[in-house]
Coordinates of C-alpha atoms in Angstrom, one line a residue:
M1 CA 81.3 -132.6 277.9
A2 CA 84.7 -130.5 279.5
K3 CA 87.3 -129.9 277.8
P4 CA 90.1 -132.8 277.7
T5 CA 93.5 -131.9 279.2
H6 CA 94.8 -134.3 277.0
R7 CA 96.4 -134.3 273.1
L8 CA 94.3 -136.8 270.9
A9 CA 97.2 -139.7 269.5
F10 CA 96.5 -139.3 266.1
K11 CA 98.4 -141.4 264.3
F12 CA 98.8 -138.8 261.1
S13 CA 99.2 -140.1 257.9
P14 CA 100.2 -137.4 254.4
I15 CA 96.9 -138.3 252.6
L16 CA 95.3 -137.0 255.9
W17 CA 97.8 -133.4 256.8
S18 CA 96.4 -133.0 253.0
C19 CA 93.0 -133.1 253.6
F20 CA 93.7 -130.4 255.7
F21 CA 96.7 -128.1 254.5
L22 CA 95.3 -128.0 251.2
T23 CA 91.8 -126.6 250.3
I24 CA 89.0 -128.5 251.2
N25 CA 87.0 -130.0 248.5
H26 CA 84.5 -127.8 249.3
V27 CA 80.5 -129.8 248.4
S28 CA 77.8 -128.4 249.6
A29 CA 73.9 -130.2 251.1
L30 CA 76.6 -129.1 254.4
Q31 CA 78.1 -132.4 254.3
T32 CA 81.0 -132.7 256.8
T33 CA 84.3 -135.6 255.9
C34 CA 87.5 -134.0 253.3
P35 CA 87.1 -135.7 250.6
N36 CA 89.8 -135.5 248.4
P37 CA 91.5 -132.2 248.3
L38 CA 91.9 -129.8 245.9
L39 CA 95.4 -129.6 243.6
S40 CA 94.9 -125.4 244.5
P41 CA 92.3 -123.1 246.0
L42 CA 92.1 -121.2 242.4
S43 CA 88.7 -123.3 241.7
A44 CA 86.1 -121.6 238.1
A45 CA 82.7 -123.4 237.4
P46 CA 82.3 -124.5 234.5
K47 CA 80.8 -122.2 231.7
K48 CA 79.4 -123.0 229.0
S49 CA 80.4 -123.3 225.6
P50 CA 80.2 -121.4 222.5
L51 CA 81.4 -122.5 219.1
L52 CA 84.0 -124.3 219.0
V53 CA 86.7 -123.8 216.7
D54 CA 90.6 -125.1 215.7
D55 CA 92.8 -126.4 213.0
E56 CA 90.2 -128.4 211.6
S57 CA 87.9 -126.3 211.0
D58 CA 86.8 -124.3 207.5
S59 CA 87.3 -121.1 208.7
F60 CA 89.1 -119.9 211.3
D61 CA 88.5 -115.3 210.9
I62 CA 84.6 -116.8 212.6
P63 CA 83.4 -113.3 214.5
N64 CA 83.7 -112.5 218.7
L65 CA 86.5 -115.2 218.4
P66 CA 89.0 -113.6 220.6
W67 CA 91.7 -115.5 218.1
T68 CA 94.8 -113.9 216.3
H69 CA 96.2 -117.2 215.1
Q70 CA 95.3 -120.3 213.6
P71 CA 95.5 -123.4 216.1
L72 CA 98.0 -125.4 216.6
C73 CA 96.3 -128.6 217.6
S74 CA 97.5 -133.2 218.4
T75 CA 95.6 -135.9 219.8
S76 CA 99.2 -136.8 222.1
F77 CA 98.4 -135.6 225.1
S78 CA 95.3 -136.9 226.2
D79 CA 94.4 -140.3 226.9
I80 CA 91.2 -139.8 225.4
P81 CA 90.9 -141.5 222.2
G82 CA 90.1 -138.3 219.6
E83 CA 90.5 -136.0 221.8
K84 CA 91.8 -132.8 220.9
F85 CA 94.2 -129.7 222.6
C86 CA 95.6 -126.6 221.0
V87 CA 97.5 -124.0 221.4
F88 CA 94.9 -120.5 221.2
S89 CA 96.1 -117.2 220.7
S90 CA 95.3 -113.6 221.7
A91 CA 98.1 -111.3 220.4
S92 CA 95.5 -108.1 220.9
Y93 CA 95.3 -109.5 224.9
N94 CA 95.7 -107.3 227.7
L95 CA 96.8 -104.0 225.6
G96 CA 98.5 -106.4 222.9
A97 CA 101.0 -108.6 226.1
G98 CA 99.3 -111.2 224.5
V99 CA 98.3 -114.3 226.4
S100 CA 98.0 -118.3 224.3
F101 CA 96.6 -121.0 226.3
L102 CA 97.0 -125.4 225.9
T103 CA 93.8 -126.4 226.3
T104 CA 90.9 -128.1 224.2
P105 CA 88.8 -126.7 221.8
E106 CA 86.2 -127.0 223.6
T107 CA 87.9 -124.7 227.1
A108 CA 89.4 -122.1 224.9
A109 CA 85.5 -122.0 223.5
G110 CA 84.6 -121.2 226.7
L111 CA 87.0 -118.4 227.8
V112 CA 85.1 -116.3 225.0
V113 CA 82.7 -114.5 227.6
A114 CA 85.7 -114.3 230.5
I115 CA 88.1 -113.2 227.7
D116 CA 85.9 -110.7 226.3
R117 CA 85.8 -109.7 230.3
A118 CA 89.1 -109.2 230.7
A119 CA 89.6 -106.0 228.7
D120 CA 87.1 -103.8 231.2
H121 CA 89.9 -103.5 233.7
W122 CA 92.6 -102.3 230.1
L123 CA 90.3 -99.6 230.7
A124 CA 89.5 -99.0 233.5
R125 CA 93.9 -99.3 235.1
R126 CA 96.4 -97.3 234.7
H127 CA 98.9 -99.5 232.4
F128 CA 102.2 -99.8 233.4
K129 CA 105.0 -101.2 231.0
P130 CA 106.0 -104.0 230.3
Q131 CA 109.9 -103.3 231.3
E132 CA 109.6 -104.1 234.6
E133 CA 112.1 -100.9 235.6
F134 CA 108.9 -98.2 235.3
Q135 CA 107.3 -97.5 238.2
H136 CA 103.4 -95.3 237.8
P137 CA 103.7 -93.3 240.7
D138 CA 100.1 -95.0 241.7
L139 CA 100.5 -97.9 242.3
P140 CA 101.2 -99.1 245.8
Y141 CA 104.2 -101.4 244.7
A142 CA 107.1 -101.6 242.6
I143 CA 108.6 -104.3 242.0
I144 CA 112.1 -104.4 241.8
S145 CA 115.2 -105.8 242.6
I146 CA 115.1 -107.2 246.3
P147 CA 119.9 -109.0 247.6
G148 CA 119.8 -113.0 247.5
K149 CA 115.6 -113.2 245.4
G150 CA 116.2 -111.5 242.2
K151 CA 113.1 -109.2 241.5
G152 CA 110.7 -108.9 243.6
V153 CA 107.6 -107.2 244.6
I154 CA 107.5 -103.8 247.5
A155 CA 104.5 -101.5 248.9
T156 CA 105.5 -97.7 247.8
R157 CA 102.2 -96.6 250.5
K158 CA 100.8 -97.7 253.1
I159 CA 98.8 -101.0 252.2
S160 CA 95.9 -101.6 254.4
R161 CA 94.5 -105.9 255.2
F162 CA 92.1 -106.7 252.4
E163 CA 93.2 -103.9 249.4
T164 CA 94.1 -106.0 246.2
I165 CA 97.6 -104.5 245.3
M166 CA 97.6 -105.5 242.1
R167 CA 95.4 -106.9 239.0
A168 CA 97.2 -109.2 236.9
F169 CA 96.7 -111.0 233.6
P170 CA 96.8 -114.7 232.4
A171 CA 100.4 -115.0 230.0
V172 CA 100.2 -118.6 229.6
I173 CA 97.1 -121.1 231.0
A174 CA 98.3 -125.2 230.4
D175 CA 96.2 -127.5 230.6
N176 CA 97.4 -130.3 233.0
A177 CA 97.6 -133.0 230.4
F178 CA 101.5 -131.1 229.1
F179 CA 101.9 -131.6 232.5
P180 CA 102.8 -135.4 233.2
R181 CA 104.6 -136.7 236.8
E182 CA 106.7 -139.4 235.8
E183 CA 107.2 -142.4 238.9
E184 CA 107.9 -146.1 239.7
D185 CA 106.2 -148.5 241.6
E186 CA 108.4 -150.8 243.9
A187 CA 109.9 -152.9 241.4
G188 CA 111.7 -149.4 239.1
V189 CA 109.3 -150.1 237.0
K190 CA 108.8 -146.0 235.5
F191 CA 105.4 -145.0 233.8
K192 CA 104.2 -142.2 233.4
V193 CA 100.6 -140.6 235.1
T194 CA 98.7 -138.5 233.7
E195 CA 96.5 -135.6 235.0
G196 CA 93.4 -138.2 235.8
G197 CA 96.1 -140.9 237.2
T198 CA 96.1 -143.2 234.1
R199 CA 99.5 -144.8 234.5
K200 CA 101.0 -145.5 231.1
A201 CA 104.6 -147.7 231.3
T202 CA 107.2 -145.7 230.0
P203 CA 109.2 -148.4 226.9
A204 CA 113.3 -149.0 227.8
G205 CA 115.4 -146.3 227.6
E206 CA 113.2 -143.6 227.4
S207 CA 111.7 -141.9 229.8
V208 CA 108.8 -139.3 230.2
R209 CA 110.9 -136.2 230.1
A210 CA 112.8 -136.6 226.8
R211 CA 109.7 -138.1 225.2
G212 CA 108.1 -134.9 226.9
F213 CA 110.2 -133.1 226.1
V214 CA 109.9 -133.8 222.2
K215 CA 106.5 -134.0 222.6
G216 CA 105.7 -130.4 223.9
R217 CA 108.5 -127.9 222.3
K218 CA 106.7 -127.2 219.3
Y219 CA 103.4 -126.1 221.6
Y220 CA 105.6 -125.1 224.8
Q221 CA 107.4 -122.5 220.7
R222 CA 103.4 -121.8 219.2
A223 CA 102.4 -120.4 223.0
L224 CA 105.3 -118.3 223.8
E225 CA 106.1 -117.0 219.7
Q226 CA 102.2 -115.7 219.5
L227 CA 102.7 -113.8 223.2
G228 CA 102.4 -109.8 222.4
D229 CA 105.3 -109.2 224.7
R230 CA 107.7 -112.1 224.8
Q231 CA 109.8 -110.6 228.0
R232 CA 106.7 -110.5 229.8
V233 CA 107.5 -114.1 230.2
L234 CA 110.8 -114.9 229.4
N235 CA 112.2 -112.6 232.1
L236 CA 111.1 -115.8 234.9
A237 CA 113.2 -116.9 236.5
R238 CA 113.4 -120.5 236.3
S239 CA 114.5 -124.4 237.4
R240 CA 115.5 -126.1 235.2
K241 CA 117.3 -125.4 232.1
G242 CA 118.1 -127.0 230.1
E243 CA 115.9 -129.6 231.2
M244 CA 113.3 -128.8 229.1
H245 CA 111.5 -125.4 226.7
V246 CA 112.8 -123.1 228.0
L247 CA 108.2 -121.9 228.3
E248 CA 107.7 -125.1 230.6
D249 CA 110.4 -124.6 232.4
V250 CA 108.7 -121.6 233.4
I251 CA 105.8 -122.5 233.8
R252 CA 106.8 -125.0 235.7
T253 CA 108.5 -122.7 237.9
N254 CA 106.1 -119.7 238.4
A255 CA 102.5 -120.9 237.5
F256 CA 99.6 -121.3 239.6
G257 CA 97.1 -124.5 240.2
M258 CA 94.1 -124.0 239.4
T259 CA 90.5 -125.3 237.2
V260 CA 89.2 -123.3 234.3
N261 CA 86.0 -124.9 233.0
G262 CA 86.4 -128.0 235.2
R263 CA 89.8 -128.3 233.8
D264 CA 93.5 -129.0 235.9
C265 CA 95.0 -126.1 234.9
K266 CA 98.8 -124.3 235.9
G267 CA 97.6 -120.0 234.8
L268 CA 101.0 -118.2 234.7
Y269 CA 100.9 -114.9 235.7
P270 CA 104.6 -113.1 235.5
E271 CA 103.2 -110.2 237.3
I272 CA 102.4 -111.8 240.4
A273 CA 106.1 -114.5 239.6
R274 CA 107.4 -111.9 240.7
M275 CA 106.5 -112.0 243.9
N276 CA 108.4 -113.6 246.4
H277 CA 108.2 -116.8 249.5
A278 CA 107.0 -116.6 252.5
C279 CA 105.8 -119.2 255.2
D280 CA 103.6 -116.9 256.7
P281 CA 102.9 -114.2 253.2
N282 CA 101.4 -110.7 253.7
A283 CA 99.9 -111.1 250.9
F284 CA 97.3 -114.1 248.9
P285 CA 96.4 -114.8 244.8
R286 CA 92.9 -114.7 244.6
F287 CA 91.7 -116.6 241.3
T288 CA 88.3 -114.9 239.2
S289 CA 87.2 -117.7 236.8
N290 CA 84.3 -114.5 235.2
D291 CA 87.5 -112.6 233.5
L292 CA 90.3 -114.9 234.4
V293 CA 92.6 -112.3 237.1
M294 CA 94.4 -113.2 239.5
S295 CA 94.4 -110.6 242.3
A296 CA 97.0 -110.1 245.0
V297 CA 94.7 -109.7 247.9
A298 CA 96.7 -108.5 251.5
T299 CA 96.2 -110.1 254.4
R300 CA 97.4 -107.4 256.7
D301 CA 98.4 -105.1 257.1
I302 CA 102.3 -103.6 255.0
M303 CA 104.1 -100.3 255.7
P304 CA 106.3 -98.5 252.7
G305 CA 109.0 -100.0 252.4
E306 CA 107.9 -104.3 253.4
E307 CA 108.7 -106.3 250.9
I308 CA 105.6 -108.0 249.7
T309 CA 105.0 -112.0 249.7
I310 CA 102.7 -115.1 249.0
S311 CA 103.4 -118.3 250.1
Y312 CA 104.3 -121.2 246.7
I313 CA 103.0 -124.4 249.1
P314 CA 99.7 -124.7 251.5
L315 CA 99.5 -123.1 254.5
G316 CA 98.9 -123.7 257.9
M317 CA 102.0 -126.8 257.1
P318 CA 105.2 -126.9 260.4
T319 CA 108.7 -126.7 259.9
S320 CA 109.5 -130.3 257.4
Y321 CA 106.3 -130.7 255.1
R322 CA 107.1 -126.7 254.7
A323 CA 110.8 -128.2 253.6
K324 CA 110.2 -130.6 252.2
S325 CA 106.8 -129.0 249.9
L326 CA 108.8 -126.1 248.5
G327 CA 112.1 -128.3 247.1
N328 CA 109.8 -127.6 244.0
W329 CA 111.6 -124.3 243.6
H330 CA 114.6 -125.5 245.1
F331 CA 115.6 -123.1 247.1
N332 CA 115.9 -123.0 251.0
C333 CA 112.9 -120.4 253.0
T334 CA 114.8 -117.7 254.7
C335 CA 111.1 -116.6 255.7
A336 CA 111.1 -114.7 259.4
L337 CA 108.8 -118.0 260.4
C338 CA 111.6 -120.4 258.8
T339 CA 114.0 -118.7 261.1
A340 CA 112.9 -117.7 263.8
P341 CA 114.3 -119.6 267.1
A342 CA 114.6 -123.3 266.9
E343 CA 111.7 -122.9 270.4
A344 CA 109.5 -120.1 268.9
R345 CA 109.7 -123.0 265.3
D346 CA 109.3 -125.4 267.9
A347 CA 106.3 -123.3 269.5
S348 CA 104.2 -123.0 265.5
D349 CA 105.5 -126.9 264.6
S350 CA 102.8 -127.6 267.6
R351 CA 100.3 -125.2 267.2
R352 CA 99.9 -126.2 263.9
E353 CA 99.8 -130.1 265.0
R354 CA 97.1 -129.2 267.7
L355 CA 95.0 -127.3 264.8
M356 CA 94.2 -130.8 262.4
E357 CA 93.7 -132.8 266.1
L358 CA 91.1 -130.7 266.2
F359 CA 89.8 -130.7 263.0
Y360 CA 89.8 -133.9 262.9
A361 CA 88.4 -134.6 266.0
M362 CA 86.1 -132.5 265.8
Q363 CA 84.1 -134.0 262.8
D364 CA 84.3 -137.2 265.1
S365 CA 80.4 -138.2 265.7
E366 CA 80.7 -138.8 268.7
T367 CA 81.8 -135.5 269.1
Q368 CA 79.7 -134.2 272.9
Y369 CA 78.6 -130.9 271.9
D370 CA 80.5 -128.4 274.5
A371 CA 83.6 -130.5 273.5
L372 CA 82.8 -128.5 270.3
V373 CA 81.4 -125.7 271.2
D374 CA 85.5 -126.0 273.6
W375 CA 86.9 -127.4 270.5
T376 CA 85.8 -124.5 268.3
R377 CA 86.8 -122.0 270.3
E378 CA 90.2 -123.5 270.7
F379 CA 91.0 -123.8 267.0
I380 CA 89.5 -120.0 266.7
E381 CA 92.0 -118.6 268.4
L382 CA 95.3 -121.3 267.8
A383 CA 94.0 -120.3 263.6
Q384 CA 94.4 -116.6 264.9
V385 CA 98.1 -117.7 266.4
E386 CA 99.5 -118.5 263.2
R387 CA 98.6 -116.4 261.1
L388 CA 96.1 -118.3 258.5
I389 CA 93.4 -115.6 258.2
T390 CA 92.7 -116.6 254.5
K391 CA 92.2 -120.0 255.5
I392 CA 88.9 -119.5 257.5
G393 CA 86.0 -119.4 255.5
E394 CA 87.7 -123.1 254.3
Y395 CA 87.7 -123.6 258.7
Y396 CA 84.0 -121.7 259.3
Q397 CA 82.5 -124.0 256.5
V398 CA 83.1 -126.8 259.0
F399 CA 81.7 -125.2 261.7
M400 CA 78.5 -124.5 260.1
K401 CA 77.6 -127.8 259.1
L402 CA 78.9 -129.6 262.1
Y403 CA 76.9 -127.1 264.5
Y404 CA 74.3 -127.9 262.0
D405 CA 74.0 -131.7 262.6
K406 CA 74.6 -130.9 266.2
G407 CA 71.3 -129.6 265.6
D408 CA 72.3 -125.9 266.7
P409 CA 71.5 -123.4 263.2
E410 CA 72.1 -120.1 264.3
S411 CA 75.5 -121.3 264.9
A412 CA 75.5 -122.9 261.8
K413 CA 74.1 -119.6 260.8
K414 CA 77.2 -118.1 262.6
Y415 CA 79.6 -119.0 261.2
G416 CA 78.2 -119.6 257.4
E417 CA 77.5 -115.8 257.3
A418 CA 81.0 -115.9 258.8
A419 CA 82.5 -118.2 256.2
L420 CA 80.9 -116.0 253.5
Y421 CA 82.9 -112.8 254.4
F422 CA 85.9 -114.6 254.0
A423 CA 85.3 -116.5 251.1
E424 CA 84.9 -113.4 249.3
I425 CA 87.8 -112.3 250.1
F426 CA 90.6 -114.9 249.5
S427 CA 88.1 -116.9 246.5
D428 CA 87.0 -116.7 243.8
P429 CA 83.3 -115.3 244.9
E430 CA 81.6 -117.2 241.2
G431 CA 83.7 -120.5 242.4
G432 CA 82.4 -123.9 244.6
F433 CA 83.2 -122.7 246.9
C434 CA 81.3 -119.7 247.5
T435 CA 78.7 -121.1 245.6
S436 CA 78.0 -123.9 247.9
L437 CA 78.3 -121.7 251.3
R438 CA 75.7 -120.0 249.8
E439 CA 73.3 -123.0 249.3
D440 CA 74.5 -124.8 252.8
L441 CA 73.4 -120.5 254.2
Q442 CA 70.1 -121.3 252.5
V443 CA 69.5 -124.1 254.2
V444 CA 70.1 -123.0 257.4
E445 CA 68.2 -120.1 257.1
K446 CA 65.2 -122.6 255.7
V447 CA 65.2 -124.9 259.3
L448 CA 64.9 -121.0 261.4
A449 CA 62.2 -119.7 259.3
E450 CA 60.2 -122.6 260.1
S451 CA 61.8 -123.6 263.2
K452 CA 60.3 -119.8 263.7
A453 CA 56.9 -120.4 262.6
K454 CA 56.2 -123.5 265.2
S455 CA 57.5 -122.1 267.2
G456 CA 55.4 -118.9 267.3

């Protein structure tokens, strides 16, 4: 089929935009449709949970558990009868900087192994003082004051593409149950939306924010108090001063979305959080579930003195969508992409809209093979121009499944191997994305082996 010369007449809904720009919910068995997107590209596979400990345990001093404080628990954060959420803290974590978890006892128990694994990183690295002004001469970056941006991170030497710039350890990981959203229905009645999507009406005269401020304050305060280095958290930026507890404000302003042992959470990594936003960033945050480490990986070469940036929003969005998404951080983006001349911004927006058109057209069951080949080539060229390298692994996974469905396992294997290569650089090697890619590649390789055996 010849490559179409006209643009595809797609009418995009917000749901379709979300499915394209947020990380694809990767599944195995070579499926090609896009289900509900994940909240974040950071994902951790559930782990087997060891001994549970909460505030009702007869003995808190249990060997091999990292907690240094008696947990503080409550059932008021859950929609499930009897389900508890607790504050678990380890003051010895990260060479005394400490960490607090606001989560279920089951989830906390499943983190014990990851906490132990992180210790190897502490001992192997050159630890630097909590004071951010102190910079170790061997570090490839420095945290400094940047005019108009507050604190930021700059490169102190050349950093090569795909190099790990820093490894950071969490100060707080909090379950999303601690952060209910407030919305209004068509009649203007406010209701709370819980993690699972359940709606709960807000009593008359009482806002979700006011109720959450009273209910959660004690738990946020306990989580903060039990950290060994509280200033590591308190020095971070806040966007809603006075509206809520300081720790909740810091988390909402600086945390990363992630999935920990099957629970959607927010992770606060203070050093990574010092990296400012850019819509065309030169670094990408990667979470690894087996040790709870957040790494910043360079997406291209970074020169000495250049600011190191990450994106606070999903990559690949046109200008208007980026501006709306960045509203949560209460600033207008002044990155090179957003302040480029109007003609350059329009050209970038056009390429990004075309990427989405192609993405869905390629997955149409009636798409012919020749068109798929042409569109794949066009898609890759556009993605390279827009420097969406961190999403290439996701795109290639879809290509693998599409070519497999079209009866071309050779091409499917090529794209699957490329997808895994990029996935292992920018995502959790033990997470669901890489796991599903390996499973799919095994299916493709089995088909190719069987085909070769029959032809031989």
